[in-house]
mmCIF file of C-alpha atoms in Angstrom:
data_model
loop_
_atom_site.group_PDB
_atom_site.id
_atom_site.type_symbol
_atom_site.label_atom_id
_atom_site.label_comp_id
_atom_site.label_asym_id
_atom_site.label_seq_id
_atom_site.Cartn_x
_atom_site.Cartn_y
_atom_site.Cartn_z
ATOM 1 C CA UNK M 1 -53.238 -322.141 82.496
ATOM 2 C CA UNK M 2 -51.348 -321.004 85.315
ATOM 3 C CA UNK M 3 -51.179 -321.953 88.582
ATOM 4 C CA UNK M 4 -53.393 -319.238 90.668
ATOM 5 C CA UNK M 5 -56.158 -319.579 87.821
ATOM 6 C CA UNK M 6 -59.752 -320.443 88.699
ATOM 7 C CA UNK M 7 -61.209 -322.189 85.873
ATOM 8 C CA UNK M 8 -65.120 -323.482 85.144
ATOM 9 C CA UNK M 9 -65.497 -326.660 82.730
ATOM 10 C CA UNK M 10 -68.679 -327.359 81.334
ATOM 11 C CA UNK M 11 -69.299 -331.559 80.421
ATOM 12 C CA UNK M 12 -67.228 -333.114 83.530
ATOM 13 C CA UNK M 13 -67.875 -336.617 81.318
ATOM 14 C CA UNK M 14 -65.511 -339.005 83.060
ATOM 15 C CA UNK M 15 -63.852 -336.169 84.562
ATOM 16 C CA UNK M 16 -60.613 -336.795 83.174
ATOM 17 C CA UNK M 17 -60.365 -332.920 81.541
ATOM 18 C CA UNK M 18 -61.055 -331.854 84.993
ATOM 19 C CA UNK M 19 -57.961 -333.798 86.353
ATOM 20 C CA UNK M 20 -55.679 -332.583 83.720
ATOM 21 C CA UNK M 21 -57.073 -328.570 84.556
ATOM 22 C CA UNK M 22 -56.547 -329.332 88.142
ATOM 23 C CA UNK M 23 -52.485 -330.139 87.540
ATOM 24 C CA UNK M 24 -52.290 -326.847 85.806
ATOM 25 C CA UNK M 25 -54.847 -324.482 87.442
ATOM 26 C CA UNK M 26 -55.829 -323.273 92.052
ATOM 27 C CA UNK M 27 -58.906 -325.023 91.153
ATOM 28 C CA UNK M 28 -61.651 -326.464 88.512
ATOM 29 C CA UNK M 29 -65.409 -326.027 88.921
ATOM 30 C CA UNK M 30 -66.790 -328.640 86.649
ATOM 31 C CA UNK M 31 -70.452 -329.001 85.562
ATOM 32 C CA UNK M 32 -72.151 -332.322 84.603
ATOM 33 C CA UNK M 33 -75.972 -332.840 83.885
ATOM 34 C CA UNK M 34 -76.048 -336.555 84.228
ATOM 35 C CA UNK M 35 -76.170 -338.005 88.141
ATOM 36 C CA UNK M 36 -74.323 -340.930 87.201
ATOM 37 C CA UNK M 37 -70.976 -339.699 85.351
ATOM 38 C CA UNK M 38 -70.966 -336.268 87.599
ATOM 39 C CA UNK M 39 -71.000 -339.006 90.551
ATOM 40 C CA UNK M 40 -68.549 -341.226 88.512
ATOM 41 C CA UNK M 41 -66.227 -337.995 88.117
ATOM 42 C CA UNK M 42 -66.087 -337.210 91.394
ATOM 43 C CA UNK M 43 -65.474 -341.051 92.565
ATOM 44 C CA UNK M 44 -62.512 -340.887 90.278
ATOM 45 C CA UNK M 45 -60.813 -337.667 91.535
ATOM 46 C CA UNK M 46 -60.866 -338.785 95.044
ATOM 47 C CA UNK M 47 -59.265 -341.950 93.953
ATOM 48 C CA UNK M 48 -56.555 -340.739 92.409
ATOM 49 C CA UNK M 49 -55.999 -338.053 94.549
ATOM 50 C CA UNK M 50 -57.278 -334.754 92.603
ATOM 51 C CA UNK M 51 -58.374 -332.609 95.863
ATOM 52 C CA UNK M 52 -58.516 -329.187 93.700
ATOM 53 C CA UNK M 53 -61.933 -330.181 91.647
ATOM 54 C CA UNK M 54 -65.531 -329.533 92.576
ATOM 55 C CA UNK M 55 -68.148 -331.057 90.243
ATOM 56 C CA UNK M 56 -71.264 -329.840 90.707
ATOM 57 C CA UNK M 57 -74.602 -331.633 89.352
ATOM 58 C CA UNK M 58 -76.894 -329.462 86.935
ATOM 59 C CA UNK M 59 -79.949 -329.922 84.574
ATOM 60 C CA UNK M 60 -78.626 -329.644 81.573
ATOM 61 C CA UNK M 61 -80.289 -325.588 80.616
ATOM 62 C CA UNK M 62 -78.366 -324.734 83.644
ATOM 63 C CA UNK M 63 -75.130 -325.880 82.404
ATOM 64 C CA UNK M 64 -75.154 -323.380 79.435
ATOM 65 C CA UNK M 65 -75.722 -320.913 81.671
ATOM 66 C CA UNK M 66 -72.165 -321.387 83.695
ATOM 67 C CA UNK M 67 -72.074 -320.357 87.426
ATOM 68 C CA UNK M 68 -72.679 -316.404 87.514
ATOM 69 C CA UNK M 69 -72.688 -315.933 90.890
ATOM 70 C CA UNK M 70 -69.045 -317.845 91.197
ATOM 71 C CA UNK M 71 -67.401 -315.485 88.467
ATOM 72 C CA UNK M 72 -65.289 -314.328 87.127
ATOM 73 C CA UNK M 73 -63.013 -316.834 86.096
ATOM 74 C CA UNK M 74 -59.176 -316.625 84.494
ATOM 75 C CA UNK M 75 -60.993 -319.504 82.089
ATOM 76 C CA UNK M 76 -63.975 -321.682 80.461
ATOM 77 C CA UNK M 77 -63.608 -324.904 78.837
ATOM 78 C CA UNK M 78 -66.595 -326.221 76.456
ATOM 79 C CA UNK M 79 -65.664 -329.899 76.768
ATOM 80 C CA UNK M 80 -68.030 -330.734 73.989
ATOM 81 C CA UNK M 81 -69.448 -328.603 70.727
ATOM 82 C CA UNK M 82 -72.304 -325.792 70.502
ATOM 83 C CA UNK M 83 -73.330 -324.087 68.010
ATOM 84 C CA UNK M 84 -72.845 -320.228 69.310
ATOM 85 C CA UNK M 85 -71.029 -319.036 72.111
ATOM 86 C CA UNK M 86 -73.489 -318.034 74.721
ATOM 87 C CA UNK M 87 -73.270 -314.544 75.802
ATOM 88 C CA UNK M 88 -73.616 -314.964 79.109
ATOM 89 C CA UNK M 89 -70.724 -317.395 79.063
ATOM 90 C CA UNK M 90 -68.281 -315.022 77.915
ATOM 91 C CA UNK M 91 -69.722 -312.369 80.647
ATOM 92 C CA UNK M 92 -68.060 -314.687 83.325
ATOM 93 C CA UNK M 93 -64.446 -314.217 82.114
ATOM 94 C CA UNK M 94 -61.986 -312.016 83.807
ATOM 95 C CA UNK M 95 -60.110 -309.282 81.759
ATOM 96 C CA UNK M 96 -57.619 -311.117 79.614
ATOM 97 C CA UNK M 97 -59.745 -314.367 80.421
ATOM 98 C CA UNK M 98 -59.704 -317.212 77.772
ATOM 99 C CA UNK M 99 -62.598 -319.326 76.790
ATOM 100 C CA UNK M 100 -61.959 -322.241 74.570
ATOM 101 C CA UNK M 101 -64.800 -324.358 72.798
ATOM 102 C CA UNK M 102 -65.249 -326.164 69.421
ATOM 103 C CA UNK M 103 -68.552 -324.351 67.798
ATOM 104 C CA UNK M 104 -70.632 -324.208 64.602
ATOM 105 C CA UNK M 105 -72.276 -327.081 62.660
ATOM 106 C CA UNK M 106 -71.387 -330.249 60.745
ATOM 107 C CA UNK M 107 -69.577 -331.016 59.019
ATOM 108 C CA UNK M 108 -67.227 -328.477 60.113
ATOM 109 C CA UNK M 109 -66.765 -327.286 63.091
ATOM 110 C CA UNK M 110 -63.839 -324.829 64.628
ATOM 111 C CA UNK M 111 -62.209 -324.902 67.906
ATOM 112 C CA UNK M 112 -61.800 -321.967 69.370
ATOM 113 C CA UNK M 113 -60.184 -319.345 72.019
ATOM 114 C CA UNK M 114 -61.815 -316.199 72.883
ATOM 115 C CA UNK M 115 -59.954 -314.030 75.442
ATOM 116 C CA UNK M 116 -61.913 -311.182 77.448
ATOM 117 C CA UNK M 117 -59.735 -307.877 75.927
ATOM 118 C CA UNK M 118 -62.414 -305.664 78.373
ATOM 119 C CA UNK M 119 -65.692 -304.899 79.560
ATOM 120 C CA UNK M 120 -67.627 -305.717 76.235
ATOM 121 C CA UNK M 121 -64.207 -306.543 73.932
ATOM 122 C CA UNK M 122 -63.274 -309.952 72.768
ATOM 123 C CA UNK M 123 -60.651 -311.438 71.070
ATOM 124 C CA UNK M 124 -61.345 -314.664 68.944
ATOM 125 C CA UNK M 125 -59.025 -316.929 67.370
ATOM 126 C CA UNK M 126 -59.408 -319.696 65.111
ATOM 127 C CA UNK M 127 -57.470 -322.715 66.118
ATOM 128 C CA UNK M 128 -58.225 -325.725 63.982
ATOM 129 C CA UNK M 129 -61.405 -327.665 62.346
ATOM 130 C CA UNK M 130 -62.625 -330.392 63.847
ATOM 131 C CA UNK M 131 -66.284 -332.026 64.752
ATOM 132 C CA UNK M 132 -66.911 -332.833 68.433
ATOM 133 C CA UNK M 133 -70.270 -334.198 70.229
ATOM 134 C CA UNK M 134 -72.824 -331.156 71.273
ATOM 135 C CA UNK M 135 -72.941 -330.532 74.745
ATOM 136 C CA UNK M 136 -76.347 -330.740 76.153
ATOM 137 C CA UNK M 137 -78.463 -327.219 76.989
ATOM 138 C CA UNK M 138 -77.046 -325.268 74.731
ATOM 139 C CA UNK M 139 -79.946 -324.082 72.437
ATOM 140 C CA UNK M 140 -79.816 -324.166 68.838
ATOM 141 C CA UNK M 141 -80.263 -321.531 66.496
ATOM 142 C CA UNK M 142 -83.089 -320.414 64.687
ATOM 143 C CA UNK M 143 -83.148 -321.616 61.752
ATOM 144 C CA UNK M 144 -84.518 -320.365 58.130
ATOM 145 C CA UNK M 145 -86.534 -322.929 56.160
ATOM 146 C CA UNK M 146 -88.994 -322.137 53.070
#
């Protein structure tokens, strides 16, 4: 990240993410679905002084959808796994925005990096495997079963 970034985190959690964006980034936008650790998060930023982070509550189905009418952003974090990148996620980036998440199934799941390369281009790159916890919201896949 660089400094005159805007960047959108979806799963604030403890909000501890957030603060490490907000040391790197202008400012985080981060998106929790439960009252109590959105509340929590912001409690802790003030504390310790983090002035460049806005967490805003959700319902969960909201989450997924990210905050169209505040994009585009320079980047998205996924702090937590899905199991497809929404679409209308990726529509929120800038040009030569990144979006990182871990996605797929378990046992293995891969975290990942898309960058925007234009209007309907992406980029993806593989970084690792790994297994994270799903974020809530994000709908699963139809399935086949016989």
């Amino acid at each position: 990240l660089q400094r005159h970034e805007r960047v959108l985190e979806i799963g604030t959690g403890s909000g501890f993410m957030a603060a490490l964006l907000s040391h790197r980034a202008q400012q985080v936008v981060s998106l929790e679905c439960r009252p109590a650790l959105a509340k929590m998060a912001r409690e802790s930023l003030a504390r310790n002084g983090v002035v460049n982070v806005r967490v805003i509550d959700v319902a969960a189905a909201e989450g997924a959808r990210g905050l169209p009418g505040e994009a585009p952003f320079d980047a998205i974090l996924l702090s937590g796994s899905v199991p497809e990148l929404p679409r209308e996620l990726l529509q929120q980036l800038k040009p030569g925005g990144r979006l990182a998440a871990v996605v797929g199934d378990e046992p293995v799941m891969r975290a990942v990096v898309v960058t925007r390369a234009g209007d309907k281009a992406f980029a993806e790159r593989v970084l690792f495997d790994t297994v994270a916890p799903r974020l809530e919201g994000f709908a699963e896949p139809n399935r086949f079963s016989f």
